[in-house]
mmCIF file of N, CA, C and O in Angstrom:
data_model
loop_
_atom_site.group_PDB
_atom_site.id
_atom_site.type_symbol
_atom_site.label_atom_id
_atom_site.label_comp_id
_atom_site.label_asym_id
_atom_site.label_seq_id
_atom_site.Cartn_x
_atom_site.Cartn_y
_atom_site.Cartn_z
ATOM 1 N N MET A 1 10.519 -1.669 2.393
ATOM 2 C CA MET A 1 9.130 -1.256 2.349
ATOM 3 C C MET A 1 8.480 -1.594 3.681
ATOM 4 O O MET A 1 8.637 -2.701 4.174
ATOM 5 N N ALA A 2 7.777 -0.677 4.229
ATOM 6 C CA ALA A 2 7.136 -0.892 5.523
ATOM 7 C C ALA A 2 5.734 -1.473 5.374
ATOM 8 O O ALA A 2 5.382 -2.418 6.051
ATOM 9 N N PHE A 3 4.943 -0.905 4.492
ATOM 10 C CA PHE A 3 3.562 -1.352 4.332
ATOM 11 C C PHE A 3 3.260 -1.639 2.873
ATOM 12 O O PHE A 3 3.853 -1.057 1.972
ATOM 13 N N VAL A 4 2.289 -2.532 2.661
ATOM 14 C CA VAL A 4 1.874 -2.930 1.321
ATOM 15 C C VAL A 4 0.361 -2.839 1.249
ATOM 16 O O VAL A 4 -0.339 -3.253 2.170
ATOM 17 N N ILE A 5 -0.139 -2.303 0.156
ATOM 18 C CA ILE A 5 -1.577 -2.221 -0.061
ATOM 19 C C ILE A 5 -1.993 -3.467 -0.829
ATOM 20 O O ILE A 5 -1.449 -3.765 -1.889
ATOM 21 N N THR A 6 -2.970 -4.190 -0.287
ATOM 22 C CA THR A 6 -3.359 -5.498 -0.827
ATOM 23 C C THR A 6 -4.724 -5.470 -1.510
ATOM 24 O O THR A 6 -5.308 -4.405 -1.724
ATOM 25 N N SER A 7 -5.242 -6.650 -1.802
ATOM 26 C CA SER A 7 -6.426 -6.838 -2.638
ATOM 27 C C SER A 7 -7.680 -6.041 -2.281
ATOM 28 O O SER A 7 -8.406 -5.654 -3.196
ATOM 29 N N PRO A 8 -8.005 -5.785 -1.009
ATOM 30 C CA PRO A 8 -9.241 -5.022 -0.771
ATOM 31 C C PRO A 8 -9.249 -3.640 -1.439
ATOM 32 O O PRO A 8 -10.313 -3.073 -1.672
ATOM 33 N N CYS A 9 -8.080 -3.115 -1.773
ATOM 34 C CA CYS A 9 -8.009 -1.812 -2.430
ATOM 35 C C CYS A 9 -8.264 -1.907 -3.931
ATOM 36 O O CYS A 9 -8.684 -0.937 -4.550
ATOM 37 N N THR A 10 -8.021 -3.068 -4.505
ATOM 38 C CA THR A 10 -8.168 -3.227 -5.954
ATOM 39 C C THR A 10 -9.588 -2.882 -6.380
ATOM 40 O O THR A 10 -10.552 -3.492 -5.942
ATOM 41 N N GLY A 11 -9.694 -1.875 -7.216
ATOM 42 C CA GLY A 11 -10.988 -1.425 -7.695
ATOM 43 C C GLY A 11 -11.723 -0.511 -6.729
ATOM 44 O O GLY A 11 -12.611 0.229 -7.121
ATOM 45 N N GLU A 12 -11.377 -0.534 -5.472
ATOM 46 C CA GLU A 12 -12.038 0.267 -4.439
ATOM 47 C C GLU A 12 -11.505 1.697 -4.442
ATOM 48 O O GLU A 12 -12.246 2.642 -4.609
ATOM 49 N N LYS A 13 -10.210 1.832 -4.209
ATOM 50 C CA LYS A 13 -9.500 3.110 -4.217
ATOM 51 C C LYS A 13 -10.225 4.215 -3.452
ATOM 52 O O LYS A 13 -10.484 5.288 -3.977
ATOM 53 N N ALA A 14 -10.542 3.963 -2.191
ATOM 54 C CA ALA A 14 -11.230 4.961 -1.366
ATOM 55 C C ALA A 14 -10.373 6.213 -1.185
ATOM 56 O O ALA A 14 -10.872 7.324 -1.262
ATOM 57 N N GLY A 15 -9.083 6.060 -0.920
ATOM 58 C CA GLY A 15 -8.168 7.189 -0.884
ATOM 59 C C GLY A 15 -7.950 7.882 0.441
ATOM 60 O O GLY A 15 -7.197 8.852 0.503
ATOM 61 N N GLU A 16 -8.569 7.422 1.511
ATOM 62 C CA GLU A 16 -8.343 8.056 2.806
ATOM 63 C C GLU A 16 -6.872 8.000 3.211
ATOM 64 O O GLU A 16 -6.350 8.897 3.864
ATOM 65 N N CYS A 17 -6.193 6.952 2.805
ATOM 66 C CA CYS A 17 -4.775 6.782 3.141
ATOM 67 C C CYS A 17 -3.913 7.884 2.532
ATOM 68 O O CYS A 17 -2.930 8.316 3.135
ATOM 69 N N VAL A 18 -4.279 8.349 1.367
ATOM 70 C CA VAL A 18 -3.492 9.384 0.679
ATOM 71 C C VAL A 18 -3.497 10.679 1.473
ATOM 72 O O VAL A 18 -2.447 11.296 1.687
ATOM 73 N N SER A 19 -4.648 11.084 1.939
ATOM 74 C CA SER A 19 -4.757 12.363 2.634
ATOM 75 C C SER A 19 -4.151 12.337 4.038
ATOM 76 O O SER A 19 -3.746 13.378 4.549
ATOM 77 N N ILE A 20 -4.042 11.174 4.642
ATOM 78 C CA ILE A 20 -3.516 11.069 6.012
ATOM 79 C C ILE A 20 -1.996 10.901 6.046
ATOM 80 O O ILE A 20 -1.353 11.172 7.055
ATOM 81 N N CYS A 21 -1.397 10.488 4.963
ATOM 82 C CA CYS A 21 0.046 10.207 4.923
ATOM 83 C C CYS A 21 0.860 11.497 5.108
ATOM 84 O O CYS A 21 0.736 12.426 4.313
ATOM 85 N N PRO A 22 1.716 11.543 6.139
ATOM 86 C CA PRO A 22 2.482 12.766 6.408
ATOM 87 C C PRO A 22 3.633 13.030 5.431
ATOM 88 O O PRO A 22 4.144 14.133 5.373
ATOM 89 N N VAL A 23 4.019 12.016 4.660
ATOM 90 C CA VAL A 23 5.146 12.200 3.722
ATOM 91 C C VAL A 23 4.740 12.002 2.266
ATOM 92 O O VAL A 23 5.592 11.931 1.385
ATOM 93 N N ASP A 24 3.463 11.928 1.992
ATOM 94 C CA ASP A 24 2.951 11.786 0.624
ATOM 95 C C ASP A 24 3.609 10.643 -0.143
ATOM 96 O O ASP A 24 4.052 10.824 -1.287
ATOM 97 N N CYS A 25 3.637 9.465 0.454
ATOM 98 C CA CYS A 25 4.286 8.330 -0.206
ATOM 99 C C CYS A 25 3.310 7.394 -0.913
ATOM 100 O O CYS A 25 3.713 6.384 -1.469
ATOM 101 N N ILE A 26 2.031 7.738 -0.906
ATOM 102 C CA ILE A 26 1.028 6.866 -1.523
ATOM 103 C C ILE A 26 0.581 7.475 -2.846
ATOM 104 O O ILE A 26 0.159 8.627 -2.911
ATOM 105 N N GLU A 27 0.707 6.667 -3.905
ATOM 106 C CA GLU A 27 0.343 7.122 -5.243
ATOM 107 C C GLU A 27 -0.738 6.234 -5.837
ATOM 108 O O GLU A 27 -0.790 5.036 -5.563
ATOM 109 N N GLU A 28 -1.547 6.836 -6.674
ATOM 110 C CA GLU A 28 -2.624 6.101 -7.321
ATOM 111 C C GLU A 28 -2.111 5.409 -8.571
ATOM 112 O O GLU A 28 -1.507 6.024 -9.440
ATOM 113 N N GLY A 29 -2.385 4.105 -8.654
ATOM 114 C CA GLY A 29 -2.069 3.329 -9.841
ATOM 115 C C GLY A 29 -3.332 3.105 -10.642
ATOM 116 O O GLY A 29 -4.388 3.628 -10.302
ATOM 117 N N PRO A 30 -3.241 2.319 -11.698
ATOM 118 C CA PRO A 30 -4.414 2.112 -12.553
ATOM 119 C C PRO A 30 -5.585 1.409 -11.867
ATOM 120 O O PRO A 30 -6.735 1.697 -12.172
ATOM 121 N N ASP A 31 -5.301 0.514 -10.912
ATOM 122 C CA ASP A 31 -6.392 -0.222 -10.273
ATOM 123 C C ASP A 31 -6.360 -0.193 -8.745
ATOM 124 O O ASP A 31 -7.261 -0.713 -8.100
ATOM 125 N N GLN A 32 -5.329 0.420 -8.156
ATOM 126 C CA GLN A 32 -5.228 0.518 -6.715
ATOM 127 C C GLN A 32 -4.171 1.567 -6.357
ATOM 128 O O GLN A 32 -3.495 2.085 -7.226
ATOM 129 N N PHE A 33 -4.055 1.850 -5.064
ATOM 130 C CA PHE A 33 -2.999 2.748 -4.584
ATOM 131 C C PHE A 33 -1.769 1.921 -4.233
ATOM 132 O O PHE A 33 -1.864 0.732 -3.946
ATOM 133 N N PHE A 34 -0.596 2.592 -4.250
ATOM 134 C CA PHE A 34 0.664 1.943 -3.905
ATOM 135 C C PHE A 34 1.447 2.830 -2.951
ATOM 136 O O PHE A 34 1.404 4.054 -3.055
ATOM 137 N N ILE A 35 2.190 2.197 -2.047
ATOM 138 C CA ILE A 35 3.040 2.906 -1.095
ATOM 139 C C ILE A 35 4.477 2.862 -1.605
ATOM 140 O O ILE A 35 5.015 1.782 -1.847
ATOM 141 N N ASP A 36 5.092 4.034 -1.761
ATOM 142 C CA ASP A 36 6.475 4.114 -2.226
ATOM 143 C C ASP A 36 7.412 3.740 -1.077
ATOM 144 O O ASP A 36 7.499 4.468 -0.081
ATOM 145 N N PRO A 37 8.142 2.638 -1.218
ATOM 146 C CA PRO A 37 9.010 2.178 -0.131
ATOM 147 C C PRO A 37 10.196 3.099 0.139
ATOM 148 O O PRO A 37 10.778 3.062 1.215
ATOM 149 N N ASN A 38 10.534 3.939 -0.821
ATOM 150 C CA ASN A 38 11.665 4.856 -0.657
ATOM 151 C C ASN A 38 11.295 6.113 0.118
ATOM 152 O O ASN A 38 12.174 6.851 0.547
ATOM 153 N N ILE A 39 10.008 6.353 0.276
ATOM 154 C CA ILE A 39 9.545 7.558 0.968
ATOM 155 C C ILE A 39 8.865 7.230 2.301
ATOM 156 O O ILE A 39 8.956 7.995 3.254
ATOM 157 N N CYS A 40 8.218 6.079 2.389
ATOM 158 C CA CYS A 40 7.472 5.679 3.590
ATOM 159 C C CYS A 40 8.359 5.731 4.836
ATOM 160 O O CYS A 40 9.495 5.262 4.822
ATOM 161 N N ILE A 41 7.814 6.323 5.914
ATOM 162 C CA ILE A 41 8.561 6.416 7.178
ATOM 163 C C ILE A 41 8.044 5.419 8.221
ATOM 164 O O ILE A 41 8.385 5.508 9.384
ATOM 165 N N ASP A 42 7.213 4.489 7.799
ATOM 166 C CA ASP A 42 6.724 3.418 8.667
ATOM 167 C C ASP A 42 5.943 3.944 9.874
ATOM 168 O O ASP A 42 6.051 3.417 10.970
ATOM 169 N N CYS A 43 5.149 4.999 9.672
ATOM 170 C CA CYS A 43 4.407 5.595 10.789
ATOM 171 C C CYS A 43 3.106 4.859 11.095
ATOM 172 O O CYS A 43 2.585 4.944 12.194
ATOM 173 N N GLY A 44 2.532 4.169 10.106
ATOM 174 C CA GLY A 44 1.302 3.422 10.311
ATOM 175 C C GLY A 44 0.019 4.222 10.219
ATOM 176 O O GLY A 44 -1.055 3.666 10.418
ATOM 177 N N ALA A 45 0.101 5.498 9.924
ATOM 178 C CA ALA A 45 -1.116 6.322 9.838
ATOM 179 C C ALA A 45 -2.073 5.793 8.771
ATOM 180 O O ALA A 45 -3.290 5.804 8.968
ATOM 181 N N CYS A 46 -1.541 5.299 7.681
ATOM 182 C CA CYS A 46 -2.372 4.802 6.591
ATOM 183 C C CYS A 46 -3.157 3.554 6.992
ATOM 184 O O CYS A 46 -4.283 3.345 6.535
ATOM 185 N N VAL A 47 -2.572 2.734 7.840
ATOM 186 C CA VAL A 47 -3.228 1.496 8.275
ATOM 187 C C VAL A 47 -4.542 1.825 8.983
ATOM 188 O O VAL A 47 -5.584 1.234 8.693
ATOM 189 N N ALA A 48 -4.487 2.761 9.905
ATOM 190 C CA ALA A 48 -5.684 3.145 10.660
ATOM 191 C C ALA A 48 -6.716 3.856 9.786
ATOM 192 O O ALA A 48 -7.918 3.755 10.034
ATOM 193 N N ALA A 49 -6.258 4.550 8.758
ATOM 194 C CA ALA A 49 -7.168 5.324 7.909
ATOM 195 C C ALA A 49 -7.865 4.502 6.829
ATOM 196 O O ALA A 49 -8.902 4.916 6.317
ATOM 197 N N CYS A 50 -7.325 3.349 6.493
ATOM 198 C CA CYS A 50 -7.871 2.548 5.388
ATOM 199 C C CYS A 50 -9.228 1.949 5.766
ATOM 200 O O CYS A 50 -9.313 1.125 6.676
ATOM 201 N N PRO A 51 -10.295 2.329 5.039
ATOM 202 C CA PRO A 51 -11.635 1.832 5.381
ATOM 203 C C PRO A 51 -11.884 0.378 4.981
ATOM 204 O O PRO A 51 -12.855 -0.227 5.418
ATOM 205 N N VAL A 52 -10.997 -0.194 4.167
ATOM 206 C CA VAL A 52 -11.195 -1.575 3.725
ATOM 207 C C VAL A 52 -10.109 -2.523 4.246
ATOM 208 O O VAL A 52 -10.004 -3.663 3.805
ATOM 209 N N ASP A 53 -9.307 -2.053 5.194
ATOM 210 C CA ASP A 53 -8.245 -2.868 5.806
ATOM 211 C C ASP A 53 -7.338 -3.519 4.770
ATOM 212 O O ASP A 53 -7.005 -4.706 4.869
ATOM 213 N N ALA A 54 -6.911 -2.741 3.794
ATOM 214 C CA ALA A 54 -6.073 -3.268 2.712
ATOM 215 C C ALA A 54 -4.583 -3.132 2.987
ATOM 216 O O ALA A 54 -3.776 -3.711 2.268
ATOM 217 N N ILE A 55 -4.188 -2.368 3.995
ATOM 218 C CA ILE A 55 -2.774 -2.067 4.210
ATOM 219 C C ILE A 55 -2.197 -2.985 5.284
ATOM 220 O O ILE A 55 -2.691 -3.049 6.399
ATOM 221 N N VAL A 56 -1.108 -3.682 4.904
ATOM 222 C CA VAL A 56 -0.497 -4.696 5.757
ATOM 223 C C VAL A 56 1.004 -4.426 5.857
ATOM 224 O O VAL A 56 1.646 -4.066 4.867
ATOM 225 N N ASP A 57 1.564 -4.635 7.040
ATOM 226 C CA ASP A 57 3.018 -4.565 7.203
ATOM 227 C C ASP A 57 3.632 -5.659 6.340
ATOM 228 O O ASP A 57 3.124 -6.775 6.290
ATOM 229 N N GLU A 58 4.710 -5.330 5.652
ATOM 230 C CA GLU A 58 5.302 -6.303 4.735
ATOM 231 C C GLU A 58 5.690 -7.607 5.427
ATOM 232 O O GLU A 58 5.677 -8.668 4.820
ATOM 233 N N HIS A 59 6.012 -7.552 6.690
ATOM 234 C CA HIS A 59 6.404 -8.752 7.429
ATOM 235 C C HIS A 59 5.208 -9.616 7.818
ATOM 236 O O HIS A 59 5.382 -10.752 8.246
ATOM 237 N N ASP A 60 4.004 -9.088 7.666
ATOM 238 C CA ASP A 60 2.786 -9.820 8.002
ATOM 239 C C ASP A 60 2.038 -10.328 6.770
ATOM 240 O O ASP A 60 0.936 -10.859 6.890
ATOM 241 N N LEU A 61 2.621 -10.171 5.595
ATOM 242 C CA LEU A 61 1.967 -10.627 4.372
ATOM 243 C C LEU A 61 1.851 -12.144 4.352
ATOM 244 O O LEU A 61 2.781 -12.855 4.742
ATOM 245 N N THR A 62 0.713 -12.634 3.876
ATOM 246 C CA THR A 62 0.544 -14.067 3.678
ATOM 247 C C THR A 62 1.147 -14.432 2.326
ATOM 248 O O THR A 62 1.474 -13.551 1.519
ATOM 249 N N GLY A 63 1.264 -15.696 2.058
ATOM 250 C CA GLY A 63 1.783 -16.141 0.766
ATOM 251 C C GLY A 63 0.982 -15.607 -0.401
ATOM 252 O O GLY A 63 1.539 -15.233 -1.435
ATOM 253 N N GLN A 64 -0.330 -15.549 -0.229
ATOM 254 C CA GLN A 64 -1.204 -15.044 -1.296
ATOM 255 C C GLN A 64 -1.060 -13.536 -1.489
ATOM 256 O O GLN A 64 -1.347 -13.013 -2.559
ATOM 257 N N GLN A 65 -0.632 -12.820 -0.453
ATOM 258 C CA GLN A 65 -0.496 -11.363 -0.546
ATOM 259 C C GLN A 65 0.862 -10.923 -1.077
ATOM 260 O O GLN A 65 1.032 -9.762 -1.425
ATOM 261 N N GLU A 66 1.820 -11.825 -1.154
ATOM 262 C CA GLU A 66 3.173 -11.486 -1.625
ATOM 263 C C GLU A 66 3.158 -10.816 -2.993
ATOM 264 O O GLU A 66 3.981 -9.962 -3.286
ATOM 265 N N LYS A 67 2.203 -11.187 -3.837
ATOM 266 C CA LYS A 67 2.145 -10.608 -5.182
ATOM 267 C C LYS A 67 1.902 -9.099 -5.132
ATOM 268 O O LYS A 67 2.286 -8.374 -6.040
ATOM 269 N N TYR A 68 1.287 -8.607 -4.060
ATOM 270 C CA TYR A 68 1.039 -7.168 -3.948
ATOM 271 C C TYR A 68 2.318 -6.405 -3.611
ATOM 272 O O TYR A 68 2.477 -5.250 -4.001
ATOM 273 N N LEU A 69 3.226 -7.051 -2.924
ATOM 274 C CA LEU A 69 4.546 -6.466 -2.687
ATOM 275 C C LEU A 69 5.289 -6.355 -4.012
ATOM 276 O O LEU A 69 5.852 -5.310 -4.340
ATOM 277 N N GLU A 70 5.258 -7.414 -4.801
ATOM 278 C CA GLU A 70 5.907 -7.403 -6.116
ATOM 279 C C GLU A 70 5.268 -6.365 -7.033
ATOM 280 O O GLU A 70 5.959 -5.671 -7.785
ATOM 281 N N LYS A 71 3.970 -6.238 -6.951
ATOM 282 C CA LYS A 71 3.234 -5.270 -7.787
ATOM 283 C C LYS A 71 3.645 -3.837 -7.411
ATOM 284 O O LYS A 71 3.864 -3.005 -8.300
ATOM 285 N N ALA A 72 3.791 -3.561 -6.127
ATOM 286 C CA ALA A 72 4.214 -2.231 -5.686
ATOM 287 C C ALA A 72 5.653 -1.946 -6.100
ATOM 288 O O ALA A 72 5.969 -0.838 -6.564
ATOM 289 N N GLU A 73 6.532 -2.928 -5.941
ATOM 290 C CA GLU A 73 7.923 -2.752 -6.353
ATOM 291 C C GLU A 73 8.019 -2.468 -7.840
ATOM 292 O O GLU A 73 8.801 -1.641 -8.280
ATOM 293 N N SER A 74 7.201 -3.153 -8.626
ATOM 294 C CA SER A 74 7.188 -2.938 -10.074
ATOM 295 C C SER A 74 6.652 -1.547 -10.420
ATOM 296 O O SER A 74 7.162 -0.874 -11.319
ATOM 297 N N PHE A 75 5.628 -1.107 -9.699
ATOM 298 C CA PHE A 75 5.022 0.212 -9.943
ATOM 299 C C PHE A 75 6.044 1.328 -9.750
ATOM 300 O O PHE A 75 6.093 2.274 -10.531
ATOM 301 N N PHE A 76 6.858 1.222 -8.715
ATOM 302 C CA PHE A 76 7.837 2.258 -8.428
ATOM 303 C C PHE A 76 9.209 1.996 -9.051
ATOM 304 O O PHE A 76 10.088 2.830 -8.974
ATOM 305 N N GLY A 77 9.369 0.815 -9.656
ATOM 306 C CA GLY A 77 10.657 0.436 -10.246
ATOM 307 C C GLY A 77 10.887 1.064 -11.533
ATOM 308 O O GLY A 77 11.519 1.807 -12.052
#
């Protein structure tokens, strides 16, 4: 997985990231959007488009943000 959508998206779901993604790898979940790790091409377009700065490279996740990686894996699992 290249990028993970974290807490600022929860409940917000602005959606700019969905329309900018060139491979349509972002899907809407019940309380936030998720990036499909099997489709993402690691282009970073979603990072720049996110108005709430919720999208983080998986290697830059803090300990508190790790749960969002697990949540995304579960969503697509």
